Amino acid sequence: MQPIISVVVPALNEENYIQETLSAIRKACKQVVSHGNDIEIIVIDDGSRDDTFAMAVPWADLIVQHPRPYGKGAALQTGCKMAKGRILVFLDADLGMTAEWFPSLIEPLTSGQSDMVIARLPAVSQKSGFGLVKNLAKQGVYRLSGFEPSAPLSGQRAVHREVLERIGRLSGGFGVEVGLTIDAVKLGYRVAELPIPFAHRVSGRDIGGWLHRGKQLYAVSGTLWNRWRQPIC
């Protein structure tokens, strides 16, 4: 049996992006299969109220619907439970055609160079927030694990299943990536950042953008507090 790689895509009200993202993933799957791996695409519809589910049907191997929004961390937790792969790839639903770059995340794992790979995205010209959440995440990860990240909030990453099983927990909401990085480093796993030209929707300086960053700030702060109070080792 060929080794399986599972691509897990959490999605909430992403009808405008999900089809393009999944089609790009499906296209890039040919590259992964040519290297001797089988692959599955799993979409976790986290209680969407639009046509996200219908748009994903032609492209996904499995779609799981949450009855209501439980948050990104819970969506990834569901995806991990349903995945069959020995390597799991987490990709945001709004990557569009840039999702075709996801095989670049896998190579350092299959070659034995890393245990978890985090994508470092190119800088964007559009103004969004003031960097408060990102700086908090960077400082928190460094102080709690000794690892100095440049992309602490990146949701695009690949990880060996054994790492997730040993960690045994995922933070809720938008704090999931920060918690995962801290726990992996603390347990001695090799975590690497890799520049990959992914691009996704950028939150602007409008009410929607500020609400999104507020949720991020709350979730990241809670995760850092939890990892300080209950370190994994």
mmCIF file of C-alpha atoms in Angstrom:
data_model
loop_
_atom_site.group_PDB
_atom_site.id
_atom_site.type_symbol
_atom_site.label_atom_id
_atom_site.label_comp_id
_atom_site.label_asym_id
_atom_site.label_seq_id
_atom_site.Cartn_x
_atom_site.Cartn_y
_atom_site.Cartn_z
ATOM 1 C CA MET A 1 0.000 0.000 0.000
ATOM 2 C CA GLN A 2 1.263 3.475 -0.876
ATOM 3 C CA PRO A 3 1.904 5.903 2.004
ATOM 4 C CA ILE A 4 -1.084 8.227 2.411
ATOM 5 C CA ILE A 5 -0.877 11.986 2.763
ATOM 6 C CA SER A 6 -3.981 13.753 4.058
ATOM 7 C CA VAL A 7 -4.728 17.355 3.103
ATOM 8 C CA VAL A 8 -7.119 18.894 5.643
ATOM 9 C CA VAL A 9 -8.924 22.108 4.697
ATOM 10 C CA PRO A 10 -11.039 23.838 7.391
ATOM 11 C CA ALA A 11 -13.647 26.144 5.889
ATOM 12 C CA LEU A 12 -16.236 28.599 7.173
ATOM 13 C CA ASN A 13 -18.360 30.499 4.650
ATOM 14 C CA GLU A 14 -15.750 30.169 1.902
ATOM 15 C CA GLU A 15 -18.016 29.743 -1.140
ATOM 16 C CA ASN A 16 -16.053 32.391 -3.039
ATOM 17 C CA TYR A 17 -12.698 30.631 -2.630
ATOM 18 C CA ILE A 18 -13.144 26.946 -1.801
ATOM 19 C CA GLN A 19 -13.645 25.662 -5.343
ATOM 20 C CA GLU A 20 -10.537 27.367 -6.710
ATOM 21 C CA THR A 21 -8.503 26.250 -3.707
ATOM 22 C CA LEU A 22 -9.567 22.623 -3.950
ATOM 23 C CA SER A 23 -9.121 22.476 -7.705
ATOM 24 C CA ALA A 24 -5.555 23.735 -7.255
ATOM 25 C CA ILE A 25 -4.912 21.106 -4.587
ATOM 26 C CA ARG A 26 -6.344 18.393 -6.812
ATOM 27 C CA LYS A 27 -4.136 19.518 -9.689
ATOM 28 C CA ALA A 28 -1.024 19.426 -7.507
ATOM 29 C CA CYS A 29 -1.916 15.951 -6.217
ATOM 30 C CA LYS A 30 -0.488 14.518 -9.442
ATOM 31 C CA GLN A 31 2.961 15.660 -8.320
ATOM 32 C CA VAL A 32 2.544 13.994 -4.923
ATOM 33 C CA VAL A 33 1.303 10.728 -6.427
ATOM 34 C CA SER A 34 4.194 10.664 -8.894
ATOM 35 C CA HIS A 35 6.553 10.535 -5.905
ATOM 36 C CA GLY A 36 4.994 7.295 -4.662
ATOM 37 C CA ASN A 37 2.381 8.621 -2.246
ATOM 38 C CA ASP A 38 -1.376 8.295 -2.229
ATOM 39 C CA ILE A 39 -3.368 11.341 -1.168
ATOM 40 C CA GLU A 40 -6.768 12.316 0.209
ATOM 41 C CA ILE A 41 -8.460 15.709 0.464
ATOM 42 C CA ILE A 42 -10.642 16.292 3.523
ATOM 43 C CA VAL A 43 -12.779 19.401 3.964
ATOM 44 C CA ILE A 44 -14.194 20.330 7.355
ATOM 45 C CA ASP A 45 -17.161 22.646 6.832
ATOM 46 C CA ASP A 46 -17.294 24.400 10.195
ATOM 47 C CA GLY A 47 -20.984 25.290 10.193
ATOM 48 C CA SER A 48 -21.032 27.385 7.016
ATOM 49 C CA ARG A 49 -24.247 29.192 6.143
ATOM 50 C CA ASP A 50 -23.423 29.623 2.468
ATOM 51 C CA ASP A 51 -22.686 27.170 -0.377
ATOM 52 C CA THR A 52 -19.261 26.065 0.860
ATOM 53 C CA PHE A 53 -20.361 22.424 1.128
ATOM 54 C CA ALA A 54 -21.855 22.279 -2.376
ATOM 55 C CA MET A 55 -18.800 23.945 -3.907
ATOM 56 C CA ALA A 56 -16.478 21.440 -2.221
ATOM 57 C CA VAL A 57 -18.338 18.261 -3.214
ATOM 58 C CA PRO A 58 -16.763 17.739 -6.673
ATOM 59 C CA TRP A 59 -13.211 18.131 -5.362
ATOM 60 C CA ALA A 60 -13.005 16.557 -1.897
ATOM 61 C CA ASP A 61 -12.662 12.892 -1.002
ATOM 62 C CA LEU A 62 -14.444 13.504 2.292
ATOM 63 C CA ILE A 63 -16.458 16.413 3.672
ATOM 64 C CA VAL A 64 -17.464 16.649 7.320
ATOM 65 C CA GLN A 65 -20.037 19.249 8.357
ATOM 66 C CA HIS A 66 -20.165 20.702 11.834
ATOM 67 C CA PRO A 67 -23.710 21.650 12.862
ATOM 68 C CA ARG A 68 -22.478 25.093 13.909
ATOM 69 C CA PRO A 69 -19.147 26.945 13.931
ATOM 70 C CA TYR A 70 -16.842 25.413 16.534
ATOM 71 C CA GLY A 71 -13.689 27.284 15.494
ATOM 72 C CA LYS A 72 -10.585 26.484 13.496
ATOM 73 C CA GLY A 73 -8.967 24.375 16.197
ATOM 74 C CA ALA A 74 -12.019 22.125 16.450
ATOM 75 C CA ALA A 75 -12.205 21.852 12.662
ATOM 76 C CA LEU A 76 -8.600 20.691 12.484
ATOM 77 C CA GLN A 77 -9.227 18.276 15.344
ATOM 78 C CA THR A 78 -12.068 16.716 13.364
ATOM 79 C CA GLY A 79 -9.888 16.569 10.276
ATOM 80 C CA CYS A 80 -7.121 14.771 12.162
ATOM 81 C CA LYS A 81 -9.574 12.179 13.456
ATOM 82 C CA MET A 82 -10.891 11.468 9.970
ATOM 83 C CA ALA A 83 -7.520 11.492 8.199
ATOM 84 C CA LYS A 84 -5.779 8.271 7.248
ATOM 85 C CA GLY A 85 -2.421 9.759 6.323
ATOM 86 C CA ARG A 86 0.932 9.423 8.039
ATOM 87 C CA ILE A 87 1.573 13.018 6.974
ATOM 88 C CA LEU A 88 -1.095 15.688 7.449
ATOM 89 C CA VAL A 89 -1.137 18.950 5.533
ATOM 90 C CA PHE A 90 -3.227 21.841 6.839
ATOM 91 C CA LEU A 91 -4.277 24.440 4.257
ATOM 92 C CA ASP A 92 -6.607 27.419 4.577
ATOM 93 C CA ALA A 93 -9.638 27.431 2.301
ATOM 94 C CA ASP A 94 -8.929 30.863 0.798
ATOM 95 C CA LEU A 95 -5.567 30.138 -0.843
ATOM 96 C CA GLY A 96 -7.079 29.980 -4.304
ATOM 97 C CA MET A 97 -4.750 28.833 -7.060
ATOM 98 C CA THR A 98 -1.684 29.312 -4.842
ATOM 99 C CA ALA A 99 -2.723 26.129 -3.028
ATOM 100 C CA GLU A 100 -0.954 24.263 -5.840
ATOM 101 C CA TRP A 101 2.312 24.933 -3.989
ATOM 102 C CA PHE A 102 1.411 22.612 -1.125
ATOM 103 C CA PRO A 103 3.742 19.745 -2.214
ATOM 104 C CA SER A 104 6.657 22.010 -1.195
ATOM 105 C CA LEU A 105 5.551 21.559 2.431
ATOM 106 C CA ILE A 106 5.819 17.793 2.206
ATOM 107 C CA GLU A 107 9.315 17.267 0.805
ATOM 108 C CA PRO A 108 11.271 18.117 4.015
ATOM 109 C CA LEU A 109 9.149 15.558 5.884
ATOM 110 C CA THR A 110 9.473 12.717 3.369
ATOM 111 C CA SER A 111 13.234 13.334 3.094
ATOM 112 C CA GLY A 112 13.643 13.146 6.886
ATOM 113 C CA GLN A 113 14.838 16.736 7.335
ATOM 114 C CA SER A 114 11.932 17.988 9.488
ATOM 115 C CA ASP A 115 9.009 16.796 11.578
ATOM 116 C CA MET A 116 6.840 19.857 10.966
ATOM 117 C CA VAL A 117 7.113 22.445 8.207
ATOM 118 C CA ILE A 118 5.470 25.862 8.381
ATOM 119 C CA ALA A 119 4.977 28.012 5.292
ATOM 120 C CA ARG A 120 6.344 31.545 5.418
ATOM 121 C CA LEU A 121 4.241 33.598 3.015
ATOM 122 C CA PRO A 122 5.494 36.547 0.956
ATOM 123 C CA ALA A 123 4.904 40.022 2.340
ATOM 124 C CA VAL A 124 1.725 41.722 1.157
ATOM 125 C CA SER A 125 1.416 45.359 0.140
ATOM 126 C CA GLN A 126 -2.137 45.826 1.434
ATOM 127 C CA LYS A 127 -2.329 47.391 4.877
ATOM 128 C CA SER A 128 -4.114 45.316 7.478
ATOM 129 C CA GLY A 129 -3.496 45.519 11.214
ATOM 130 C CA PHE A 130 -0.577 46.901 13.197
ATOM 131 C CA GLY A 131 1.133 43.563 13.844
ATOM 132 C CA LEU A 132 -0.015 43.276 17.466
ATOM 133 C CA VAL A 133 -1.245 39.675 17.221
ATOM 134 C CA LYS A 134 1.733 38.518 15.179
ATOM 135 C CA ASN A 135 4.237 40.102 17.565
ATOM 136 C CA LEU A 136 2.445 38.621 20.566
ATOM 137 C CA ALA A 137 2.550 35.199 18.932
ATOM 138 C CA LYS A 138 6.228 35.524 17.999
ATOM 139 C CA GLN A 139 7.270 36.574 21.491
ATOM 140 C CA GLY A 140 5.055 33.989 23.132
ATOM 141 C CA VAL A 141 6.369 31.092 21.052
ATOM 142 C CA TYR A 142 9.958 32.173 21.662
ATOM 143 C CA ARG A 143 9.594 32.644 25.406
ATOM 144 C CA LEU A 144 7.732 29.367 25.919
ATOM 145 C CA SER A 145 9.743 27.133 23.594
ATOM 146 C CA GLY A 146 12.978 28.856 22.564
ATOM 147 C CA PHE A 147 11.983 28.693 18.890
ATOM 148 C CA GLU A 148 11.987 32.067 17.140
ATOM 149 C CA PRO A 149 9.348 31.983 14.381
ATOM 150 C CA SER A 150 8.902 34.476 11.585
ATOM 151 C CA ALA A 151 5.453 33.137 10.653
ATOM 152 C CA PRO A 152 3.868 32.182 13.995
ATOM 153 C CA LEU A 153 0.280 32.464 12.725
ATOM 154 C CA SER A 154 0.708 30.599 9.448
ATOM 155 C CA GLY A 155 -2.035 28.020 8.942
ATOM 156 C CA GLN A 156 -0.201 26.365 6.058
ATOM 157 C CA ARG A 157 1.851 23.533 7.472
ATOM 158 C CA ALA A 158 2.650 19.827 7.188
ATOM 159 C CA VAL A 159 3.339 17.504 10.093
ATOM 160 C CA HIS A 160 3.972 13.844 10.798
ATOM 161 C CA ARG A 161 1.006 12.090 12.392
ATOM 162 C CA GLU A 162 3.187 10.816 15.222
ATOM 163 C CA VAL A 163 3.864 14.414 16.265
ATOM 164 C CA LEU A 164 0.147 15.150 16.567
ATOM 165 C CA GLU A 165 -0.508 11.894 18.396
ATOM 166 C CA ARG A 166 2.200 12.553 20.940
ATOM 167 C CA ILE A 167 1.044 16.144 21.476
ATOM 168 C CA GLY A 168 -2.501 14.892 21.957
ATOM 169 C CA ARG A 169 -4.137 18.328 22.058
ATOM 170 C CA LEU A 170 -5.001 21.205 19.763
ATOM 171 C CA SER A 171 -5.960 24.671 20.932
ATOM 172 C CA GLY A 172 -9.319 26.088 20.004
ATOM 173 C CA GLY A 173 -9.987 28.835 17.504
ATOM 174 C CA PHE A 174 -7.168 30.843 15.957
ATOM 175 C CA GLY A 175 -4.674 29.830 18.647
ATOM 176 C CA VAL A 176 -4.235 26.357 17.182
ATOM 177 C CA GLU A 177 -1.069 27.103 15.183
ATOM 178 C CA VAL A 178 0.710 28.817 18.078
ATOM 179 C CA GLY A 179 -0.063 25.959 20.448
ATOM 180 C CA LEU A 180 0.994 23.326 17.935
ATOM 181 C CA THR A 181 4.353 25.009 17.346
ATOM 182 C CA ILE A 182 5.118 25.399 21.046
ATOM 183 C CA ASP A 183 4.220 21.799 21.873
ATOM 184 C CA ALA A 184 6.170 20.329 18.955
ATOM 185 C CA VAL A 185 9.322 22.262 19.816
ATOM 186 C CA LYS A 186 9.041 21.494 23.527
ATOM 187 C CA LEU A 187 8.846 17.774 22.730
ATOM 188 C CA GLY A 188 12.045 17.983 20.720
ATOM 189 C CA TYR A 189 10.648 17.736 17.210
ATOM 190 C CA ARG A 190 12.348 19.494 14.323
ATOM 191 C CA VAL A 191 10.252 22.470 13.236
ATOM 192 C CA ALA A 192 11.239 24.422 10.133
ATOM 193 C CA GLU A 193 9.856 27.429 8.278
ATOM 194 C CA LEU A 194 9.970 27.439 4.497
ATOM 195 C CA PRO A 195 9.220 30.336 2.126
ATOM 196 C CA ILE A 196 6.342 29.278 -0.128
ATOM 197 C CA PRO A 197 4.370 31.671 -2.374
ATOM 198 C CA PHE A 198 0.951 31.010 -0.886
ATOM 199 C CA ALA A 199 -1.445 33.956 -0.835
ATOM 200 C CA HIS A 200 -4.797 34.294 0.850
ATOM 201 C CA ARG A 201 -7.394 36.894 1.696
ATOM 202 C CA VAL A 202 -6.001 39.743 3.797
ATOM 203 C CA SER A 203 -8.159 41.350 6.477
ATOM 204 C CA GLY A 204 -8.357 45.089 5.908
ATOM 205 C CA ARG A 205 -8.717 48.009 8.278
ATOM 206 C CA ASP A 206 -12.487 47.819 8.350
ATOM 207 C CA ILE A 207 -14.909 46.540 10.964
ATOM 208 C CA GLY A 208 -14.688 42.972 9.675
ATOM 209 C CA GLY A 209 -10.899 43.069 9.780
ATOM 210 C CA TRP A 210 -10.795 44.448 13.315
ATOM 211 C CA LEU A 211 -13.274 41.832 14.531
ATOM 212 C CA HIS A 212 -11.174 39.074 12.968
ATOM 213 C CA ARG A 213 -7.982 40.338 14.584
ATOM 214 C CA GLY A 214 -9.801 40.709 17.887
ATOM 215 C CA LYS A 215 -10.756 37.043 17.767
ATOM 216 C CA GLN A 216 -7.172 36.176 16.891
ATOM 217 C CA LEU A 217 -5.820 38.214 19.800
ATOM 218 C CA TYR A 218 -8.205 36.557 22.248
ATOM 219 C CA ALA A 219 -7.416 33.044 20.988
ATOM 220 C CA VAL A 220 -3.644 33.491 20.827
ATOM 221 C CA SER A 221 -3.545 35.076 24.295
ATOM 222 C CA GLY A 222 -5.574 32.190 25.695
ATOM 223 C CA THR A 223 -3.319 29.600 24.081
ATOM 224 C CA LEU A 224 -0.149 31.222 25.406
ATOM 225 C CA TRP A 225 -1.652 31.397 28.886
ATOM 226 C CA ASN A 226 -2.649 27.735 28.679
ATOM 227 C CA ARG A 227 0.804 26.628 27.484
ATOM 228 C CA TRP A 228 2.417 28.576 30.309
ATOM 229 C CA ARG A 229 0.094 27.105 32.933
ATOM 230 C CA GLN A 230 0.086 23.595 31.476
ATOM 231 C CA PRO A 231 3.319 22.983 29.547
ATOM 232 C CA ILE A 232 3.442 19.734 27.629
ATOM 233 C CA CYS A 233 6.701 18.783 29.302
#
